[in-house]
Coordinates of C-alpha atoms and ligand atoms in Angstrom, one line a residue:
M1 CA 46.0 -13.9 55.6
V2 CA 42.2 -14.2 56.0
L3 CA 41.9 -10.4 55.9
F4 CA 44.1 -10.2 52.9
T5 CA 42.0 -12.8 51.0
L6 CA 38.8 -10.9 52.0
F7 CA 40.4 -7.7 50.7
I8 CA 41.2 -9.3 47.4
I9 CA 37.7 -10.8 47.0
T10 CA 36.1 -7.4 47.8
I11 CA 38.3 -5.6 45.2
F12 CA 37.5 -8.3 42.7
L13 CA 33.7 -8.0 43.3
L14 CA 33.9 -4.2 43.1
L15 CA 35.7 -4.4 39.8
L16 CA 33.2 -6.9 38.5
C17 CA 30.2 -4.7 39.5
Y18 CA 32.0 -1.7 37.9
Y19 CA 32.6 -3.7 34.7
I20 CA 29.0 -5.0 34.5
K21 CA 27.6 -1.6 35.2
R22 CA 29.8 0.0 32.5
I23 CA 29.2 -2.6 29.8
Y24 CA 25.5 -3.3 30.5
F25 CA 24.0 -0.4 32.3
T26 CA 25.7 2.9 31.2
L27 CA 24.5 5.1 28.4
Y28 CA 27.5 5.2 26.1
G29 CA 28.3 6.6 22.7
S30 CA 26.9 9.7 21.0
I31 CA 23.5 8.2 20.4
P32 CA 20.8 9.7 22.7
G33 CA 18.6 7.7 25.0
L34 CA 17.3 7.2 28.5
P35 CA 20.0 6.1 31.0
P36 CA 19.5 2.4 31.7
Q37 CA 18.7 1.0 35.2
F38 CA 20.4 -2.0 36.8
L39 CA 19.0 -5.3 35.3
V40 CA 15.8 -3.8 33.9
G41 CA 17.4 -1.3 31.4
N42 CA 14.7 1.1 30.3
L43 CA 11.9 -1.5 30.7
L44 CA 10.6 -0.3 34.0
E45 CA 10.9 3.5 33.4
T46 CA 9.1 3.3 30.1
G47 CA 6.3 1.0 31.5
V48 CA 7.0 -2.2 29.6
I49 CA 7.4 -3.8 33.0
G50 CA 4.6 -2.9 35.4
K51 CA 2.2 -1.0 33.1
N52 CA 2.3 -3.3 30.1
I53 CA 2.7 -0.3 27.7
P54 CA 3.2 -1.7 24.2
I55 CA 6.6 -1.1 22.7
N56 CA 5.2 0.6 19.5
L57 CA 3.9 3.4 21.7
I58 CA 7.1 3.7 23.7
F59 CA 9.2 4.0 20.5
L60 CA 6.8 6.6 19.1
D61 CA 7.3 8.7 22.3
L62 CA 11.1 8.2 22.3
K63 CA 11.3 9.3 18.7
A64 CA 9.4 12.5 19.5
K65 CA 11.9 13.1 22.3
F66 CA 15.2 12.0 20.8
G67 CA 14.7 12.1 17.0
D68 CA 15.4 9.6 14.3
I69 CA 18.0 7.6 16.1
F70 CA 18.2 6.6 19.8
Q71 CA 19.3 3.8 22.1
Y72 CA 17.0 1.7 24.2
W73 CA 17.9 -0.9 26.7
L74 CA 15.8 -4.1 26.7
G75 CA 17.0 -5.2 30.2
P76 CA 20.8 -5.6 29.8
T77 CA 20.7 -5.6 26.0
R78 CA 21.3 -2.3 24.2
I79 CA 19.5 -1.8 20.9
I80 CA 19.9 1.2 18.5
V81 CA 16.5 2.2 17.1
V82 CA 16.7 3.7 13.6
S83 CA 13.6 5.6 12.3
R84 CA 15.0 7.4 9.2
L85 CA 13.7 5.7 6.1
E86 CA 16.8 6.3 4.0
D87 CA 19.0 4.7 6.7
V88 CA 16.6 1.7 7.0
Q89 CA 16.7 1.2 3.2
Y90 CA 20.5 1.3 3.4
I91 CA 20.5 -1.3 6.2
Y92 CA 18.2 -3.6 4.3
S93 CA 20.3 -3.4 1.1
H94 CA 23.7 -4.0 2.8
R95 CA 23.3 -7.7 3.9
H96 CA 27.1 -8.2 4.1
I97 CA 27.1 -5.6 7.0
Y98 CA 23.6 -6.1 8.6
D99 CA 22.4 -9.7 9.1
Q100 CA 19.6 -11.3 11.0
G101 CA 19.5 -10.0 14.6
D102 CA 21.4 -12.0 17.2
I103 CA 18.9 -11.2 20.0
F104 CA 16.1 -12.6 17.8
I105 CA 18.1 -15.7 16.9
D106 CA 19.0 -16.3 20.6
K107 CA 15.3 -16.3 21.6
I108 CA 13.8 -18.2 18.7
S109 CA 16.4 -20.9 18.7
L110 CA 15.3 -21.8 22.3
V111 CA 12.0 -23.1 20.9
N112 CA 12.9 -23.9 17.3
P113 CA 16.7 -24.3 16.8
Y114 CA 16.4 -26.1 13.4
A115 CA 14.3 -23.4 11.5
G116 CA 15.9 -21.2 8.8
L117 CA 14.4 -18.3 10.7
C118 CA 17.3 -18.5 13.2
M119 CA 20.1 -19.3 10.8
K120 CA 22.5 -17.1 8.8
G121 CA 24.8 -17.6 5.8
A122 CA 24.8 -20.8 3.9
S123 CA 22.4 -22.7 6.2
F124 CA 19.9 -19.9 5.9
K125 CA 20.3 -20.0 2.0
R126 CA 19.7 -23.7 2.0
H127 CA 16.5 -23.4 4.0
I128 CA 15.1 -20.3 2.2
S129 CA 15.6 -21.8 -1.2
I130 CA 13.3 -24.6 -0.2
T131 CA 10.7 -22.6 1.8
S132 CA 10.3 -19.4 -0.3
P133 CA 8.9 -21.1 -3.4
L134 CA 6.1 -22.6 -1.3
F135 CA 4.5 -19.1 -1.2
R136 CA 4.8 -18.1 -4.8
R137 CA 1.7 -16.9 -6.6
N138 CA 0.9 -20.1 -8.5
K139 CA 0.9 -21.9 -5.1
I140 CA -1.3 -19.3 -3.5
N141 CA -4.0 -20.0 -6.1
T142 CA -4.3 -23.5 -4.9
Y143 CA -4.9 -22.4 -1.3
L144 CA -7.8 -20.1 -2.2
D145 CA -10.5 -22.7 -1.9
T146 CA -9.3 -23.7 1.6
I147 CA -9.3 -20.0 2.7
N148 CA -12.9 -19.6 1.4
D149 CA -14.1 -22.9 2.9
C150 CA -12.8 -22.0 6.3
T151 CA -14.2 -18.5 6.2
D152 CA -17.6 -19.9 5.2
K153 CA -17.4 -22.2 8.2
L154 CA -16.8 -19.2 10.5
L155 CA -19.8 -17.4 8.9
I156 CA -22.0 -20.4 9.5
R157 CA -20.9 -20.5 13.1
W158 CA -21.8 -16.8 13.5
Q159 CA -25.1 -17.3 11.7
N160 CA -26.1 -20.2 14.0
S161 CA -25.2 -18.3 17.2
N162 CA -26.4 -14.9 16.1
D163 CA -30.0 -14.7 17.4
N164 CA -29.8 -11.0 17.7
S165 CA -28.0 -8.5 15.3
R166 CA -27.5 -6.2 18.3
E167 CA -25.6 -8.7 20.2
I168 CA -22.0 -7.5 20.9
H169 CA -19.3 -9.9 20.1
L170 CA -16.3 -9.5 22.4
N171 CA -14.4 -12.6 21.2
M172 CA -13.3 -11.4 17.7
I173 CA -9.6 -12.1 18.5
E174 CA -10.2 -15.8 19.4
Q175 CA -12.6 -16.2 16.4
C176 CA -10.0 -14.8 14.0
Q177 CA -7.2 -16.9 15.5
Q178 CA -9.3 -20.0 15.2
L179 CA -10.1 -19.1 11.5
L180 CA -6.4 -18.6 10.6
L181 CA -5.3 -21.7 12.6
S182 CA -7.8 -23.8 10.7
I183 CA -6.6 -22.5 7.3
F184 CA -3.0 -23.1 8.3
G185 CA -3.8 -26.6 9.5
Y186 CA -5.2 -27.6 6.1
I187 CA -2.6 -25.8 4.0
A188 CA 0.5 -26.7 6.0
F189 CA -0.3 -30.0 7.7
D190 CA -3.2 -31.2 5.4
Y191 CA -4.9 -31.7 8.7
D192 CA -8.2 -30.6 10.3
L193 CA -7.2 -28.8 13.5
Q194 CA -11.0 -28.6 14.2
T195 CA -10.7 -25.0 15.6
L196 CA -13.9 -24.0 13.8
D197 CA -16.0 -27.0 15.0
D198 CA -18.7 -26.3 17.5
E199 CA -17.2 -28.7 20.1
Y200 CA -13.8 -27.1 19.8
N201 CA -13.9 -25.2 23.1
S202 CA -15.0 -28.2 25.0
Q203 CA -13.0 -31.0 23.5
K204 CA -9.6 -29.8 22.4
N205 CA -7.9 -31.7 19.6
E206 CA -4.6 -33.0 20.9
L207 CA -2.4 -31.5 18.2
T208 CA -4.2 -28.1 18.3
H209 CA -3.8 -28.0 22.1
A210 CA -0.1 -28.8 21.8
L211 CA 0.4 -26.1 19.1
H212 CA -1.3 -23.5 21.3
I213 CA 1.1 -24.4 24.1
H214 CA 4.1 -24.2 21.8
L215 CA 3.0 -20.8 20.4
G216 CA 2.3 -19.5 23.9
A217 CA 5.8 -20.7 25.0
A218 CA 7.4 -19.0 22.0
I219 CA 5.8 -15.7 23.0
T220 CA 6.8 -16.1 26.6
T221 CA 10.4 -16.8 25.8
I222 CA 10.7 -13.7 23.6
Q223 CA 9.7 -11.6 26.6
L224 CA 12.0 -13.3 29.2
P225 CA 15.8 -13.0 29.7
T226 CA 17.4 -16.0 27.9
I227 CA 18.5 -17.8 31.0
I228 CA 15.1 -17.7 32.6
A229 CA 13.5 -18.7 29.3
R230 CA 15.7 -21.8 29.2
I231 CA 14.5 -22.8 32.7
Y232 CA 10.9 -22.0 31.8
L233 CA 11.0 -24.3 28.8
L234 CA 11.9 -27.2 31.1
N235 CA 8.4 -27.3 32.4
P236 CA 6.6 -30.6 31.8
V237 CA 3.6 -29.1 30.1
Y238 CA 5.8 -27.6 27.4
R239 CA 7.9 -30.7 27.1
R240 CA 4.8 -32.9 26.7
A241 CA 3.3 -30.5 24.1
R242 CA 6.5 -30.5 22.1
A243 CA 6.7 -34.3 22.2
T244 CA 3.1 -34.4 20.9
I245 CA 3.8 -32.0 18.0
D246 CA 6.9 -34.0 17.1
R247 CA 5.0 -37.3 17.2
Y248 CA 2.2 -35.9 14.9
L249 CA 4.7 -34.3 12.5
Q250 CA 6.8 -37.4 12.3
E251 CA 3.7 -39.4 11.5
M252 CA 2.7 -36.9 8.8
I253 CA 6.2 -37.2 7.3
E254 CA 5.9 -41.0 7.3
Q255 CA 2.5 -40.9 5.7
E256 CA 3.9 -38.6 2.9
L257 CA 6.8 -41.0 2.4
R258 CA 4.4 -43.9 1.9
E259 CA 2.8 -42.0 -1.1
T260 CA 3.9 -43.0 -4.6
P261 CA 6.1 -40.4 -6.4
D262 CA 3.3 -39.5 -8.7
M263 CA 0.9 -39.0 -5.9
R264 CA 3.4 -36.9 -4.0
A265 CA 4.0 -34.7 -7.1
E266 CA 0.3 -34.1 -7.3
R267 CA 0.0 -33.4 -3.5
K268 CA 3.0 -31.0 -3.7
R269 CA 0.8 -28.6 -5.6
T270 CA -1.6 -28.0 -2.6
S271 CA 0.2 -29.2 0.5
L272 CA 3.1 -27.6 2.3
I273 CA 4.1 -30.7 4.1
A274 CA 4.2 -32.7 0.9
S275 CA 6.5 -30.1 -0.6
L276 CA 8.8 -30.1 2.4
V277 CA 8.9 -33.9 2.6
D278 CA 10.0 -33.8 -1.0
S279 CA 13.1 -31.9 0.1
L280 CA 14.1 -34.5 2.7
Q281 CA 17.7 -35.6 2.5
Q282 CA 18.1 -39.1 1.2
D283 CA 21.1 -39.8 3.4
E284 CA 21.2 -37.5 6.5
K285 CA 24.4 -39.0 7.8
L286 CA 26.2 -38.3 4.5
E287 CA 24.9 -34.7 4.3
Q288 CA 26.2 -34.1 7.8
T289 CA 29.7 -34.8 6.7
K290 CA 29.5 -32.1 4.0
S291 CA 30.3 -28.5 4.3
E292 CA 27.3 -26.2 4.8
E293 CA 27.7 -24.9 1.2
D294 CA 27.6 -28.4 -0.3
K295 CA 24.6 -29.6 1.7
K296 CA 21.3 -30.2 -0.1
G297 CA 17.8 -30.6 1.1
L298 CA 16.5 -30.7 4.7
S299 CA 16.9 -33.2 7.5
R300 CA 13.8 -34.5 9.4
V301 CA 14.3 -32.2 12.3
E302 CA 14.7 -29.3 9.9
V303 CA 11.4 -30.1 8.1
I304 CA 9.7 -30.1 11.5
G305 CA 11.5 -26.8 12.4
E306 CA 10.2 -25.2 9.2
M307 CA 6.6 -26.4 9.8
L308 CA 6.7 -24.9 13.2
S309 CA 8.3 -21.6 12.1
L310 CA 5.9 -21.2 9.3
L311 CA 3.0 -21.7 11.7
S312 CA 4.4 -19.2 14.2
A313 CA 5.4 -16.6 11.5
G314 CA 2.2 -16.9 9.5
Y315 CA -0.8 -17.5 11.7
S316 CA -0.9 -14.9 14.4
T317 CA 0.3 -12.0 12.1
T318 CA -2.5 -12.6 9.6
S319 CA -5.2 -13.2 12.2
T320 CA -4.2 -9.9 13.9
S321 CA -4.7 -8.1 10.6
V322 CA -8.2 -9.7 10.2
V323 CA -9.1 -8.5 13.7
W324 CA -8.0 -5.0 12.9
F325 CA -9.9 -5.1 9.6
I326 CA -13.1 -6.0 11.5
F327 CA -12.4 -3.2 14.0
F328 CA -12.0 -0.5 11.3
M329 CA -15.0 -1.7 9.4
S330 CA -17.1 -1.4 12.6
K331 CA -15.7 2.1 13.1
S332 CA -16.2 3.4 9.6
C333 CA -19.6 2.9 8.0
N334 CA -18.4 4.8 5.0
V335 CA -15.4 2.6 4.2
Q336 CA -17.4 -0.5 4.8
K337 CA -20.2 0.7 2.4
K338 CA -17.6 1.7 -0.3
L339 CA -16.0 -1.7 -0.1
K340 CA -19.3 -3.6 -0.2
K341 CA -20.2 -1.5 -3.3
E342 CA -17.0 -2.4 -5.0
I343 CA -17.4 -6.1 -4.4
S344 CA -21.1 -6.2 -5.2
Q345 CA -20.3 -6.7 -8.9
Y346 CA -19.4 -10.3 -8.0
D347 CA -22.5 -11.0 -5.8
H348 CA -21.6 -14.0 -3.5
Q349 CA -19.2 -15.5 -6.0
R350 CA -15.7 -16.7 -4.8
L351 CA -13.0 -14.6 -6.4
T352 CA -9.8 -15.6 -8.2
I353 CA -6.5 -14.0 -7.4
E354 CA -6.8 -11.8 -10.5
Q355 CA -10.3 -10.6 -9.4
L356 CA -9.1 -9.9 -5.8
D357 CA -6.2 -7.9 -7.2
S358 CA -8.4 -5.9 -9.5
L359 CA -10.4 -4.5 -6.5
V360 CA -8.8 -1.0 -6.1
Y361 CA -10.5 0.1 -3.0
L362 CA -9.9 -3.3 -1.2
D363 CA -6.2 -2.9 -2.1
C364 CA -6.2 0.6 -0.5
I365 CA -7.8 -0.8 2.7
I366 CA -5.3 -3.7 3.0
R367 CA -2.4 -1.3 2.3
E368 CA -3.7 1.1 4.9
L369 CA -4.2 -1.7 7.4
F370 CA -0.5 -2.8 7.0
R371 CA 0.7 0.8 7.2
F372 CA -1.4 1.9 10.1
I373 CA -1.2 -1.3 12.2
P374 CA 1.9 -3.4 11.5
P375 CA 1.1 -6.6 13.4
I376 CA 4.8 -6.9 14.3
V377 CA 6.5 -3.9 15.9
G378 CA 9.7 -4.1 14.1
T379 CA 12.7 -6.2 13.1
V380 CA 16.4 -6.6 14.3
R381 CA 19.7 -6.7 12.5
T382 CA 23.2 -7.2 13.9
L383 CA 26.3 -5.5 12.5
I384 CA 29.0 -7.8 11.1
N385 CA 31.4 -4.8 10.6
D386 CA 31.7 -1.2 11.8
D387 CA 29.7 1.2 9.6
Q388 CA 28.2 4.6 9.2
L389 CA 24.6 5.3 8.3
P390 CA 24.4 7.5 5.2
S391 CA 21.5 9.8 6.2
T392 CA 21.9 10.4 10.0
G393 CA 25.6 10.0 9.7
V394 CA 25.7 7.9 12.9
H395 CA 28.7 5.6 13.5
L396 CA 27.9 2.0 14.4
N397 CA 30.1 -0.7 15.7
K398 CA 30.5 -4.4 14.9
G399 CA 28.0 -6.4 17.1
D400 CA 25.6 -3.5 17.6
Q401 CA 21.9 -4.5 17.5
I402 CA 19.8 -2.4 15.2
F403 CA 16.0 -2.2 15.7
I404 CA 13.8 -1.0 12.9
P405 CA 10.5 0.3 14.4
F406 CA 7.7 -0.1 11.9
Y407 CA 5.3 2.3 13.6
N408 CA 7.9 5.1 13.8
L409 CA 8.3 4.8 10.0
S410 CA 4.7 4.2 8.9
R411 CA 3.2 6.9 11.1
D412 CA 5.7 9.5 9.9
Q413 CA 4.2 12.3 7.7
R414 CA 7.5 12.4 5.7
Y415 CA 7.0 8.9 4.4
C416 CA 3.2 8.7 4.3
P417 CA 1.4 9.3 1.0
G418 CA -1.1 12.2 0.8
L419 CA -1.7 15.0 3.2
M420 CA -4.0 13.1 5.5
D421 CA -3.0 12.7 9.2
P422 CA -0.8 9.6 9.4
N423 CA -2.3 8.9 12.8
Q424 CA -5.7 8.2 11.2
F425 CA -7.0 5.2 9.3
H426 CA -7.6 6.5 5.8
P427 CA -7.5 4.0 2.9
E428 CA -8.1 6.8 0.4
R429 CA -4.5 8.0 0.9
F430 CA -3.4 5.1 -1.3
L431 CA -5.8 6.1 -4.2
N432 CA -3.9 7.5 -7.2
T433 CA -0.6 7.5 -5.4
T434 CA 2.7 6.3 -6.8
N435 CA 4.0 5.9 -3.2
D436 CA 7.5 5.0 -4.3
N437 CA 8.7 4.2 -0.8
K438 CA 5.9 1.6 -0.4
I439 CA 5.4 2.4 3.2
D440 CA 2.9 -0.3 3.7
S441 CA 5.5 -2.9 2.8
I442 CA 7.6 -1.8 5.7
T443 CA 5.4 -4.1 7.8
F444 CA 7.1 -7.1 6.1
G445 CA 10.6 -6.0 6.8
G446 CA 13.1 -5.8 4.0
G447 CA 16.3 -7.0 2.2
H448 CA 17.4 -10.6 2.3
R449 CA 15.5 -11.4 5.5
Q450 CA 12.1 -9.9 4.4
C451 CA 9.0 -11.9 5.0
I452 CA 8.6 -14.8 2.6
G453 CA 4.9 -15.1 3.2
Q454 CA 3.9 -11.5 2.3
D455 CA 2.2 -12.2 -1.1
F456 CA 0.4 -15.1 0.5
A457 CA -0.6 -12.9 3.5
R458 CA -2.0 -10.1 1.2
I459 CA -4.1 -12.5 -0.9
E460 CA -5.2 -14.5 2.1
L461 CA -6.3 -11.3 3.8
K462 CA -8.1 -10.0 0.7
A463 CA -9.9 -13.3 0.3
I464 CA -11.1 -13.4 3.9
C465 CA -12.2 -9.8 3.9
V466 CA -14.1 -10.1 0.7
R467 CA -15.9 -13.3 1.9
L468 CA -16.8 -11.6 5.2
M469 CA -18.1 -8.4 3.4
Q470 CA -20.1 -10.5 1.0
H471 CA -22.2 -11.7 3.9
V472 CA -22.1 -9.5 6.9
T473 CA -21.9 -5.9 8.1
F474 CA -19.9 -5.1 11.3
G475 CA -21.2 -2.5 13.6
D476 CA -19.7 -0.5 16.5
G477 CA -20.4 -2.2 19.8
G478 CA -20.2 1.1 21.7
E479 CA -17.6 3.5 22.9
K480 CA -16.3 1.4 25.8
V481 CA -16.2 -2.1 24.5
N482 CA -15.0 -1.1 21.0
A483 CA -12.4 1.5 22.1
G484 CA -9.5 0.0 20.3
G485 CA -6.2 0.7 22.0
Y486 CA -3.2 -1.6 21.8
K487 CA -2.4 -4.8 23.5
Q488 CA 1.0 -6.4 23.0
T489 CA 1.4 -10.2 22.6
D490 CA 3.6 -11.5 19.8
T491 CA 1.6 -9.1 17.7
I492 CA -0.2 -5.8 18.4
L493 CA -3.8 -6.5 19.0
P494 CA -6.7 -4.1 19.8
K495 CA -7.1 -3.9 23.6
H496 CA -10.9 -3.4 23.3
I497 CA -12.9 -4.8 20.4
G498 CA -16.7 -5.4 20.6
V499 CA -18.7 -5.5 17.4
T500 CA -22.1 -6.4 16.2
I501 CA -22.6 -8.7 13.2
T502 CA -25.5 -8.3 10.9
F503 CA -26.1 -10.8 8.1
D504 CA -27.0 -8.8 4.9
Ligands
HEM601 C1 0.2 -10.0 7.9 C2 1.0 -11.0 7.9 C3 2.5 -11.0 8.1 C4 3.3 -10.0 8.5 C5 2.9 -8.6 9.0 C6 4.6 -10.6 8.6 C7 5.7 -9.9 9.0 C8 7.0 -10.4 8.9 C9 8.2 -9.7 9.3 C10 8.2 -8.3 9.8 C11 9.3 -10.5 9.2 C12 10.7 -10.2 9.4 C13 11.3 -9.5 8.2 C14 12.7 -8.9 8.3 O1 13.4 -9.2 9.3 O2 13.0 -8.1 7.5 C15 8.8 -11.8 8.7 C16 9.6 -12.9 8.4 C17 9.0 -14.1 8.1 N1 7.7 -14.4 7.7 FE1 6.2 -13.1 7.8 N2 4.6 -11.9 8.1 C18 3.3 -12.2 7.8 C19 2.8 -13.3 7.3 C20 3.6 -14.4 7.0 C21 3.1 -15.7 6.5 C22 1.6 -15.9 6.1 C23 4.1 -16.5 6.4 C24 4.2 -18.0 5.9 C25 3.3 -18.9 6.3 C26 5.3 -15.8 6.9 C27 6.5 -16.4 7.0 C28 7.7 -15.7 7.4 C29 9.0 -16.3 7.5 C30 9.3 -17.7 7.2 C31 9.9 -15.3 7.9 C32 11.3 -15.4 8.2 C33 12.2 -15.1 7.0 C34 13.6 -15.1 7.3 O3 14.1 -15.9 8.2 O4 14.4 -14.3 6.8 N3 4.9 -14.6 7.3 N4 7.4 -11.7 8.5

């Protein structure tokens, strides 16, 4: 009897192993790719694990090997990587077949389950109808002063600490992150996060510190298998940080609610939190009884979720672009000179949105920055029904996860304007081009889930770059310290950046 039971258990375990291997670790279907290994998929072989090779470089390599469509295994998860622009445009424009990626939702909802970012269907529509107007052009106008004030504060910090114009600054990533966090603190929370204060590094502001821990945890969970990420998030440091953020945000909401309706209407023009509080549901319990289609407004936890998701989505992406801007200016004297010449007509004056938009060469630089270095490597969609891609003709199944790799598209000569090498930073390629496919916009995704902050990001970046260029010149800190390369965090940062800062 014992032997028989052991026999049955052994057969069962063998079948289970066979099933797991077949479903999760076997290359299947007609789409090419590297055979996955047990538990780690393709992560070990391609150097994501062990060698920290950034995923943008891995996908560029795999595209050279397998062509416009291939499969890749993120551990036990199979994704289909699509690098043909016509197919990507088709995916974006067929929202009833391709919706927000489940693997993305699984990870983000661990740290922020109430944000629209990780919702689909009617709940997503309810959230987006409230958050997307917050970044319309008329709103952006009111944020310009804050952006300029914070950039000036950074310049003063540099001026005070810059005894020697030949000093090589190795901390540009932290400096730019502090600048963007400061801007976001004022715009979103109407709060001074103090990241640009001299004492910032020695005495950390409680909310800023908690936000850093939250952002760090969000990045870690994206990289970990879901089950391990869940355990990781139980750690007391994260729990405490989360409690601190919730306490501050609840207090900010209360403060907004104490304002008179007139005052709130006024504050709504310049403050994100005031706008979000304005959308608070009057009776949360009643709203909960309604169907998702009939619900109106946001509950308190949803307002907090939106604040956090806007912070995560908007701060590190833009600060990464500023870092790369500084890097390319330090590498290309010519580009920097041309830009300075273009903006010299305004002397040290602060520019309006219209003036910023009228600067043709600046526009080319920002577009080339977005084309050449998308801060985020790509986006994910999940199939709701079986489908066939129109250009490659590949058949896809319901539940497949599609990855759209921005670098594979934007570094492809077929889609890149002009004849210049797509692997070089060349703002001139955008001069006098119709660029119908708008390859620089690929950086912001597409279709119904495209970035809601893209207009804001473009203007914010332009305003910061102009302000910096009105006052300083960046120089190359030397071959070794300013070698560029790629470092993967939640965004793609330069691995080595070391620049000199000279006040003009
Ligand atoms: C250089 C700056 C930025 C880049 C490169 C960027 C890129 C992206 C990308 C690739 C997506 C996914 C799009 C898709 O799946 O099709 C996204 C979504 C999003 N972005 Fe941005 N973003 C930037 C700045 C911002 C800013 C400043 C904000 C607002 C403060 C913001 C808010 C959002 C939100 C809320 C979503 C989610 C939209 C949804 O759930 O459908 N982003 N962004």
